[in-house]
Structures are given as C-alpha cells and as structure tokens.
XYZ file of C-alpha atoms in Angstrom:
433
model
C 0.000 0.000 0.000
C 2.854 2.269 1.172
C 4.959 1.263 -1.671
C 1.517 2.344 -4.136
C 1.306 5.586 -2.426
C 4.759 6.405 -2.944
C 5.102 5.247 -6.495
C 1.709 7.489 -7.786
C 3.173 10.680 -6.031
C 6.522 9.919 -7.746
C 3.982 9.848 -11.146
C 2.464 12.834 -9.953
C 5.372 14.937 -9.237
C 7.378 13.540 -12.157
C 4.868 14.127 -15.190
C 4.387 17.765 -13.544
C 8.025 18.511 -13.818
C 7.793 16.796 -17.258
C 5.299 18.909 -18.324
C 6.902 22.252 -17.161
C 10.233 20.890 -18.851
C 8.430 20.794 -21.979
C 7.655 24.416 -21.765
C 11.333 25.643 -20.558
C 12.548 23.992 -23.383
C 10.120 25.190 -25.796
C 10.621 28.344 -25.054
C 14.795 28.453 -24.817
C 15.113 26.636 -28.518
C 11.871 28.239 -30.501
C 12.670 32.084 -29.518
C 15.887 31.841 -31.746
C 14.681 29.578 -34.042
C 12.055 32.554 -34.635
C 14.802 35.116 -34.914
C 17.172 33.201 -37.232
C 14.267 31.932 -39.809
C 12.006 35.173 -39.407
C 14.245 37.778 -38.080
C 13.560 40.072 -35.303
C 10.937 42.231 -37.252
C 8.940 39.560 -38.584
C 9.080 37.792 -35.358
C 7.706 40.804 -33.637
C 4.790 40.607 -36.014
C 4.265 36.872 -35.615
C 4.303 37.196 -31.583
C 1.673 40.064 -32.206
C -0.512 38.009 -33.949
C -0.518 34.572 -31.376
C -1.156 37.134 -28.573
C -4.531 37.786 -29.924
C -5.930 34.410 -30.115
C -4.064 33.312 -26.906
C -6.723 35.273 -25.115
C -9.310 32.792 -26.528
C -7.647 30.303 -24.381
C -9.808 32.767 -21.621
C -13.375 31.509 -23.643
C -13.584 27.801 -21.963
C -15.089 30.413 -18.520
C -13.329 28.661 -16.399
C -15.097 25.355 -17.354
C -11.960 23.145 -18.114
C -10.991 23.353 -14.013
C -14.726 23.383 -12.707
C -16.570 20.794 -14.938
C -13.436 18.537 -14.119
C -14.293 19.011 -10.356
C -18.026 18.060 -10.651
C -17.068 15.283 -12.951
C -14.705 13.768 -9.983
C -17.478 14.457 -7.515
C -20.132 12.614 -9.620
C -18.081 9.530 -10.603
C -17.471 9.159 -6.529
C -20.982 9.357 -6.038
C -22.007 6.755 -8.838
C -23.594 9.781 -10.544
C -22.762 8.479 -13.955
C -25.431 9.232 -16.029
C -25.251 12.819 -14.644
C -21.408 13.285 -15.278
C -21.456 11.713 -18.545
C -24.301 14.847 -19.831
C -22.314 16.999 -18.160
C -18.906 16.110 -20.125
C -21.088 16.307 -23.145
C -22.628 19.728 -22.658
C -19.304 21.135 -22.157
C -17.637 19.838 -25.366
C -20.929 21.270 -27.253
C -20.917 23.934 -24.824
C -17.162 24.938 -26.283
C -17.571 23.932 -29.587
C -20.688 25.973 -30.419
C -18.654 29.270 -28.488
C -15.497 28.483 -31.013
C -17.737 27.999 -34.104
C -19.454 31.359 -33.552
C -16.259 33.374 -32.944
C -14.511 31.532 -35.931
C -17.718 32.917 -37.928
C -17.570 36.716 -36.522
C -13.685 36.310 -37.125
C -14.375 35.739 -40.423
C -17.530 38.404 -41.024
C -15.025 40.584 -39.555
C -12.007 39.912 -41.823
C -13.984 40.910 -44.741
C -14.062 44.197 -43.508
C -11.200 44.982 -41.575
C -7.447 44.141 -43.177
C -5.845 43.074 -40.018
C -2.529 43.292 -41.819
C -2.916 46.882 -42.422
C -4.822 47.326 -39.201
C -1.811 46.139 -36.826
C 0.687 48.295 -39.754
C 2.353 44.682 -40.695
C 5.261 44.845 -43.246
C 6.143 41.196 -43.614
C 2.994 39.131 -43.359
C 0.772 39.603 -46.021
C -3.226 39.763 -45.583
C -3.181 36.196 -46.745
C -0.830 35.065 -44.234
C -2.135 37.358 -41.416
C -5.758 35.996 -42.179
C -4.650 31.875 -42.194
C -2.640 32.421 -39.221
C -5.243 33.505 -37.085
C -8.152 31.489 -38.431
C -5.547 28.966 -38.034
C -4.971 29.287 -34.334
C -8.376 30.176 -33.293
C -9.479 26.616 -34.610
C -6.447 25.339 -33.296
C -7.014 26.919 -29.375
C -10.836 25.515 -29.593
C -9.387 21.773 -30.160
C -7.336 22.498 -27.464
C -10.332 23.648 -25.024
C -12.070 19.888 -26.299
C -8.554 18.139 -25.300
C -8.226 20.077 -22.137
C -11.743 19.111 -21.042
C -11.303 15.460 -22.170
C -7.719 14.917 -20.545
C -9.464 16.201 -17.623
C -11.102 13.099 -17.131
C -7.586 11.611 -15.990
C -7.598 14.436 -12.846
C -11.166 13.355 -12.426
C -10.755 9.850 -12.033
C -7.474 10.718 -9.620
C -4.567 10.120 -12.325
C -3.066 12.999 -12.618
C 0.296 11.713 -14.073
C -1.775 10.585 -17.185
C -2.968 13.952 -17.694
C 0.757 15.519 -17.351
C 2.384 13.097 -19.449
C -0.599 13.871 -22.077
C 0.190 17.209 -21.694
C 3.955 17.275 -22.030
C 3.856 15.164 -25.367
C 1.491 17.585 -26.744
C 3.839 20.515 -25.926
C 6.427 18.626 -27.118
C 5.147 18.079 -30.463
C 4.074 21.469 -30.951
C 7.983 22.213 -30.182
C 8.962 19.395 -32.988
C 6.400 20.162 -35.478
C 7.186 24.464 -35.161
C 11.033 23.788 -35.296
C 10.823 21.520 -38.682
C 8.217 23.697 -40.362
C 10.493 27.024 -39.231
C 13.715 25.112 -40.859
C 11.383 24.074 -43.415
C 10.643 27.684 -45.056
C 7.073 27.027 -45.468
C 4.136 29.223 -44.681
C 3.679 29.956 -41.300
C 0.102 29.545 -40.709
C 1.459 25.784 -41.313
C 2.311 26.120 -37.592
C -1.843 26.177 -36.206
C -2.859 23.747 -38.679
C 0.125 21.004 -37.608
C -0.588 22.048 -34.014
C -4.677 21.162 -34.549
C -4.019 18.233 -36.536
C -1.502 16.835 -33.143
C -4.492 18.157 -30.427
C -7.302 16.307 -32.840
C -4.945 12.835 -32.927
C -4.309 13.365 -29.472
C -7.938 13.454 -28.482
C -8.345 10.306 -30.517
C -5.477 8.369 -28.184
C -6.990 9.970 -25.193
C -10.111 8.367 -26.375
C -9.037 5.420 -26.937
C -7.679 5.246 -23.535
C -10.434 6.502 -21.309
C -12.947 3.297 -23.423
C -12.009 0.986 -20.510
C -14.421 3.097 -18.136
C -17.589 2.016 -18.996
C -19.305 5.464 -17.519
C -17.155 7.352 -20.033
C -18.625 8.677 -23.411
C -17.376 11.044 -25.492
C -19.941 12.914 -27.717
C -22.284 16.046 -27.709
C -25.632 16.941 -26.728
C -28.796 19.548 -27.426
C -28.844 19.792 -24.002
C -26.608 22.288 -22.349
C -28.604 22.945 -18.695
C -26.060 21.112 -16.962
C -23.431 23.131 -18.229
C -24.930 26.395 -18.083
C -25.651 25.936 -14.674
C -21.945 25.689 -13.942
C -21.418 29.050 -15.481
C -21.220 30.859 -12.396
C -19.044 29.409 -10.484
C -16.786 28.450 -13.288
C -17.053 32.832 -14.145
C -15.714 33.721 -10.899
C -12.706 31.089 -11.401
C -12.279 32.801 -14.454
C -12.173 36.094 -13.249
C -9.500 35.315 -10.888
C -7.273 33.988 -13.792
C -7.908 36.897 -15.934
C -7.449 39.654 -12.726
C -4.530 37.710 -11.807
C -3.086 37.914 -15.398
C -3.752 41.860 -15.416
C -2.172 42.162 -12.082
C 0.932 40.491 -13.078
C 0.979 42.728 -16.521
C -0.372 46.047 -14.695
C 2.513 45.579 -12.178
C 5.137 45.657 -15.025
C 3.206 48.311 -16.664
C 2.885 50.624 -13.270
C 6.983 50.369 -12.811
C 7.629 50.975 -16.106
C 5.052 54.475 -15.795
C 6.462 55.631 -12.598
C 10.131 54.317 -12.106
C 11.595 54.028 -15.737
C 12.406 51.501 -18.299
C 15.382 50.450 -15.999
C 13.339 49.598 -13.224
C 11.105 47.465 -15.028
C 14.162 45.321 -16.288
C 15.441 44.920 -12.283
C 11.803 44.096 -11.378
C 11.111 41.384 -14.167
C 13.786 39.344 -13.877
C 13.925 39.516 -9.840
C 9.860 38.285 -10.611
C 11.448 36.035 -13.173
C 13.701 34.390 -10.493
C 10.876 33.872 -7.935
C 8.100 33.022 -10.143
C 10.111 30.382 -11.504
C 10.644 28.785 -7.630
C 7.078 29.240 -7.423
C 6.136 27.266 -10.678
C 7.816 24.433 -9.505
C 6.703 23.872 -5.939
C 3.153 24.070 -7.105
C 4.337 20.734 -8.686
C 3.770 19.769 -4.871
C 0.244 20.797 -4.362
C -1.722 20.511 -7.615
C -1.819 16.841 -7.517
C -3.653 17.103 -4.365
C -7.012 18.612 -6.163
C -9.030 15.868 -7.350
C -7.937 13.971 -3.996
C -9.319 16.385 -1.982
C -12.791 16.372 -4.436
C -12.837 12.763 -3.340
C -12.252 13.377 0.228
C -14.798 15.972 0.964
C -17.671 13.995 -1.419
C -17.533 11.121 0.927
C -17.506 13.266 3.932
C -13.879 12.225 5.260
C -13.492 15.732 6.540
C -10.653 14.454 9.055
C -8.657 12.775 6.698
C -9.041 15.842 4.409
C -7.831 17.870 7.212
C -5.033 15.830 7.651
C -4.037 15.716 4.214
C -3.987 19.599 4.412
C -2.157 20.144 7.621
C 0.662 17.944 5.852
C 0.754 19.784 2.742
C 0.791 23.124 4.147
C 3.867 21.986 6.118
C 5.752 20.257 3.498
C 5.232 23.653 1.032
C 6.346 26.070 3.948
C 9.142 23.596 4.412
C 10.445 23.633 1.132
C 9.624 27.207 0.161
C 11.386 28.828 3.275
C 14.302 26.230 2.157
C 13.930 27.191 -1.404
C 13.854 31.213 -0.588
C 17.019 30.952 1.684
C 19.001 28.843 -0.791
C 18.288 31.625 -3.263
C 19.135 34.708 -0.890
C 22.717 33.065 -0.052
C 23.301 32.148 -3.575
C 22.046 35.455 -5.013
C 25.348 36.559 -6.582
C 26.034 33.163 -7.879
C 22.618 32.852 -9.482
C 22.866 36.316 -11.299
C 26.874 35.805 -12.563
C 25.640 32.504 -14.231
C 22.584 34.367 -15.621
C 24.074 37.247 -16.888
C 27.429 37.957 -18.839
C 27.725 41.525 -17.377
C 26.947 42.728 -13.631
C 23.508 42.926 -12.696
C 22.197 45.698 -10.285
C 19.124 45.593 -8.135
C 18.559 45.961 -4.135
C 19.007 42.875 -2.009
C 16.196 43.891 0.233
C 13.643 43.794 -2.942
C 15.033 40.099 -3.744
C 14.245 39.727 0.066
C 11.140 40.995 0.369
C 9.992 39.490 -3.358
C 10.920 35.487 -1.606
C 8.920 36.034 1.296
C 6.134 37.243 -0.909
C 6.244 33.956 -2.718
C 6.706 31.568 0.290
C 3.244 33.296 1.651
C 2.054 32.852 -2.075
C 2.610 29.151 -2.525
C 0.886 28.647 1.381
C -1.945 30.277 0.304
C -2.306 28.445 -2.982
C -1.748 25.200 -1.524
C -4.542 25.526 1.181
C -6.949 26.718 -1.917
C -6.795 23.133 -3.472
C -9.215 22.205 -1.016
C -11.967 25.134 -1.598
C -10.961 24.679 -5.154
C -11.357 21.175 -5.318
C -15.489 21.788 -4.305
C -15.362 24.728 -6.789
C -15.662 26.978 -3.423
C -14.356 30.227 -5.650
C -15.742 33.283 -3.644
C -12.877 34.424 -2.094
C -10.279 33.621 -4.919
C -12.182 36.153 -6.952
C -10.639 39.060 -3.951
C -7.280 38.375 -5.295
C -7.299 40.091 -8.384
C -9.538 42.770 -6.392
C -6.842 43.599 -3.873
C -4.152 43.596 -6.821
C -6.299 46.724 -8.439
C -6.385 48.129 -5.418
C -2.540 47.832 -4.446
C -1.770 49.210 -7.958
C -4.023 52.089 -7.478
C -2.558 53.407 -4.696
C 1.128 52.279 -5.447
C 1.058 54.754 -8.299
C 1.097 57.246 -5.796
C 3.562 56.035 -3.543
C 5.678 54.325 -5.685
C 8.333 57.316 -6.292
C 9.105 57.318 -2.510
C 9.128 53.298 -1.738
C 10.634 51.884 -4.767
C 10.464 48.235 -5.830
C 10.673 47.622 -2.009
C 7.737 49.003 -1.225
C 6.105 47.279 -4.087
C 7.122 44.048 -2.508
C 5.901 44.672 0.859
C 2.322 45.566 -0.790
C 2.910 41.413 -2.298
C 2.930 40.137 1.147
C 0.124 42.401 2.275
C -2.012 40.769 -0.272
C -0.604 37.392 0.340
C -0.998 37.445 3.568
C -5.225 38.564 3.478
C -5.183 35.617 0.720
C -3.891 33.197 3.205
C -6.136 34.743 5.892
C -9.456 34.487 3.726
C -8.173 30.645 2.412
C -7.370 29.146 5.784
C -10.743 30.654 6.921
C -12.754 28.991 4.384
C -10.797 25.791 4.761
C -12.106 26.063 8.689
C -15.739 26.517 7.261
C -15.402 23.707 4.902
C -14.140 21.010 6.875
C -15.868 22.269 10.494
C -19.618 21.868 8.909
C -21.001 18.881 7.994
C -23.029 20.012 4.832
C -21.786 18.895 1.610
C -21.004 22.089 -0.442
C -21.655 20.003 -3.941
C -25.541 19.071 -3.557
C-alpha cells in the first residue's frame, strides 16, 4: 500500500516537472529559431498576432478546471449518467462558443485588413488571415482536449494527464522547429498544431474506453453546463485579474520608475516566479484527492491531508527562498554575462512574498477542489487596489515598497483561504448538492 502511495506521487510529481520541462525547453530553442528563420521584425509581427488568439484560451469560462471538479465528484458518487451529460454539454458547450467566434472572425475579416490594421510589413493579408483562423481553430481543439484529458484528474490520475500534456507541448515544439527550418508558410504552424491536439484526443479516447461510464460525444442539451457558469465565471475572473495584475505591475513600474526599473523588477519576478512554478508541482496533484475526500464526507482525513501539505510547502519554500538569498550573486553571474544591479532587500522581500504565495495556494486546493471560488475572486480585487494606490507612492518606496504591498495581499489571501478551509471542513453540509 505504502509502496503504491509512494510510487503514484513519484507519477504525480514527475509528469508535472515533465510537463513544465516541456515548456522551458520550448521556449529556450523556438525564440531563436524565430529570430534566425524570421528575423527580429517579422518575429515581432508573428508574436503580435498569437497574442490575440491566446486570449481565446480565456473563452472555456473557467469550465476546463470546474466541470473537471463536478465530474470527480459525480463519478465518486455513482452519478454516472449525470457526469457523462455533463462532459457532453461542455464539449458542445465549447464547440458551439469556437464555431461562432470563428464565424464573426471571419464576417469581420472581410471588412477589416488586419494586416494593415496592426501596420504589418512582412505578413501579407493572406498570411495574417490563415494564421489567425488557423490558431483560433487550433485553441478551440485544445479547449475539447483540455476538457477530455481532464477526465484523468477526475478519475485521480493525474500523471496521465501531465504526461498527455507534455507530449502535446512537445510536439508542438517538434512540429514548429521543422516547419520554421522548413521555409514554409507559417500559418502551417496552427494547422500542424490542430491536426496533433485532434490525434491526441483520438489516443486519449481510446484510452479513457475501458471506463464504462465514459462517453465522449455532444448533446442539445446544455442545462447542466450552463448551470456551472457561475461558479466556473468567478474562477475565471480570478485567472484573468490575476493575469492583469501580473501585466499592470510591469506596466505601473515601467510608468512611474523608468524603463530600468522594469528590467530589475522582471527578472527579480522572473527568479521567484520560476521557484514558485515548480513547488506548485507539490500541491496541484492534491485537487481531485481532496474532491474525493470531501464527497464522501472524510473531513478528518481531508484535514489531515492539508495540515501535511501546508507543512511540506512552507518547508520547502522557506528552504527554497534561503538557498536563493545566499546564492544570489552566484545565481545572477551565471545568468548574466555583465553585472547585474538591483537591491538585495527587494530580492528579500519578493521570496517572502512567494513563500506566503505558494501557502496560500496550496490551502486553496481544497476550496478549489469543491469549486468553493468566492474568495479567490478578492485576489485580483486587492491587486487593483494595491496598484491604485502604489502609483502614488511608488516614487518614494521603490520596488521595495512594491514588494511589501505582495505580502500584504498574500498574507489577506492566506487569511481568507485558511478561513474557508475552517468553514469547509468544520460543517457537515456537503457544499456540492
């Protein structure tokens, strides 16, 4: 039993640092693959044009987490009739959103040159037109894999869905990097990229057959999704307040300190968001086990599943920040050719930030788990807040200051989280009826 235990969290941890690894090296080999096929200008205009249907990625409403949640909590109740409409209703659900912003897209492009629009020099109004017709078909298929790899964090294998993951990000890395050394037409790069989510679906399927309760398909009926709209909207919110409060910060220190500034601040955010990226390897496993836990009403062994947790992430991130702060200067040589600049007590201040960060994000797997997303939605909330009044007091306090406000927010976060864990696990109604 022990021995099982071990081995699945070795799984678990593994495929997530797999997956992750996928995306480092994605990202370290394509960027100058880019700049040596394309050059820099080019480039420029092909990152402009992914950006816009990247936001797409923000149309599945927070469904992809959320329906995966109620799907978990159905299959441990025997609800299978219930969880299989549900699945359904979300890939129609999806799939009739996609097909009606493909059709405006292309109402739209009859109208509008986007080319000449976004003052393109390289792409043509052919290319510009493919490319993103391209990728918003390609980020819908995506949504439809998402929701159906899902059903691996559902069922409480979460290494299958990593590993699923990782190959497809690692395909997309093979498949760009041949058709960049290739020469060919770049809108090549969404169609490969749809035609390796569409195959992967098909494998996905093939595996997920052996549970009899699973069907994929679509359905007229889309109650059962639609009635997960709000909760799955505030989940969304918080990943697209989050995402502005991340950008707005770079923005704000770029306004008010300088150009300069915002190079110190990004990369010290670099540094730490990286540390943070990989402990959550720790603690996003534990979702779908706590969906299980509080659905049968084991609100003890939940709680002792998240007293451990909690200590084993403050362990490791107070262990992680130190190791950082002592090996600052080695870091930074091995990272940079020339000296880098910057003040050791925003570096300071920026790790303690993220050590109250990944506390309070590992005690919201539980809330999270029950689709409990109330408070999350704050997050972004206090961000706007923080910014608002950092633009005013940002010339005196510096990045340091900036910092400090972090911990502030972390700390209400973790305040509001371990609060609702209390409520959770202290009453004995089931939050999912």
């Amino acid at each position: 039993m022990i021995k099982s235990i071990t081995s699945k969290h070795f799984h678990n941890y593994f495929s997530s640092f797999l997956q992750r690894f996928a995306m480092i090296l994605s990202q370290l080999f394509l960027i100058p693959a880019f700049i040596l096929n394309l050059g820099i200008d080019q480039y420029g205009e092909w990152l402009i044009l992914t950006t816009i249907p990247n936001y797409l990625l923000l149309s599945d409403l927070g469904l992809t987490l959320t329906v995966t949640n109620e799907i978990c909590r159905l299959i441990n109740i025997k609800e299978y009739s219930s969880q299989q409409k549900l699945f359904k209703a979300t890939l129609t659900f999806l799939s009739l959103v996609g097909v009606f912003l493909i059709f405006v897209f292309i109402i739209l492009s009859n109208f509008i040159d986007f080319g000449k629009l976004l003052n393109f020099q390289f792409l043509s109004t052919k290319d510009v037109f493919l490319i993103l017709g391209g990728f918003m078909i390609n980020i819908f298929s995506y949504l439809i894999f998402l929701v159906t790899i899902g059903y691996f964090k559902a069922l409480n294998l979460f290494h299958k869905h990593e590993y699923f993951l990782a190959l497809t990000l690692f395909l997309d890395f093979i498949a760009t990097l041949i058709i960049l050394n290739l020469n060919v037409d770049l809108y090549f790069i969404p169609i490969t990229m749809f035609i390796i989510r569409f195959g992967m679906i098909l494998i996905v399927n093939a595996q997920l057959k052996k549970y009899k309760f699973y069907k994929f398909g679509f359905t007229l009926g889309l109650n059962r999704v639609i009635n997960m709209l709000p909760v799955s909207l505030k989940f969304s919110f918080f990943q697209l307040g989050t995402a502005f409060f991340i950008q707005g910060s770079t923005f704000l220190v770029g306004m008010v300190l300088g150009p300069a500034m915002v190079v110190i601040f990004n990369t010290i955010r670099t540094l730490v968001n990286t540390l943070r990226s990989f402990i959550s390897i720790l603690y996003i496993p534990t979702m779908q086990e706590f969906t299980i836990l509080i659905t049968k009403n084991l609100k003890k062994e939940a709680f002792l599943k998240l007293k451990k947790l909690m200590i084993l992430i403050f362990l490791i991130s107070l262990a992680s920040a130190f190791g950082i702060y002592f090996l600052r200067d080695f870091i930074f040589e091995l990272w940079f050719k020339n000296s880098f600049s910057y003040d050791v007590k925003f570096l300071a201040f920026m790790l303690c930030s993220i050590v109250i960060y990944n506390l309070w994000n590992a005690a919201s797997m539980l809330p999270m788990s029950i689709n409990r997303m109330n408070e999350l939605a704050l997050y972004p909330l206090l961000g706007i807040v923080v910014l608002i009044v950092q633009y005013f007091i940002l010339p005196k306090t510096g990045l340091t200051g900036l910092a400090i406000s972090f911990i502030f927010i972390d700390l209400v976060m973790l305040f509001l989280v371990l609060k609702l864990n209390y409520t959770i696990l202290k009453t004995q109604k089931r939050f999912l009826k």
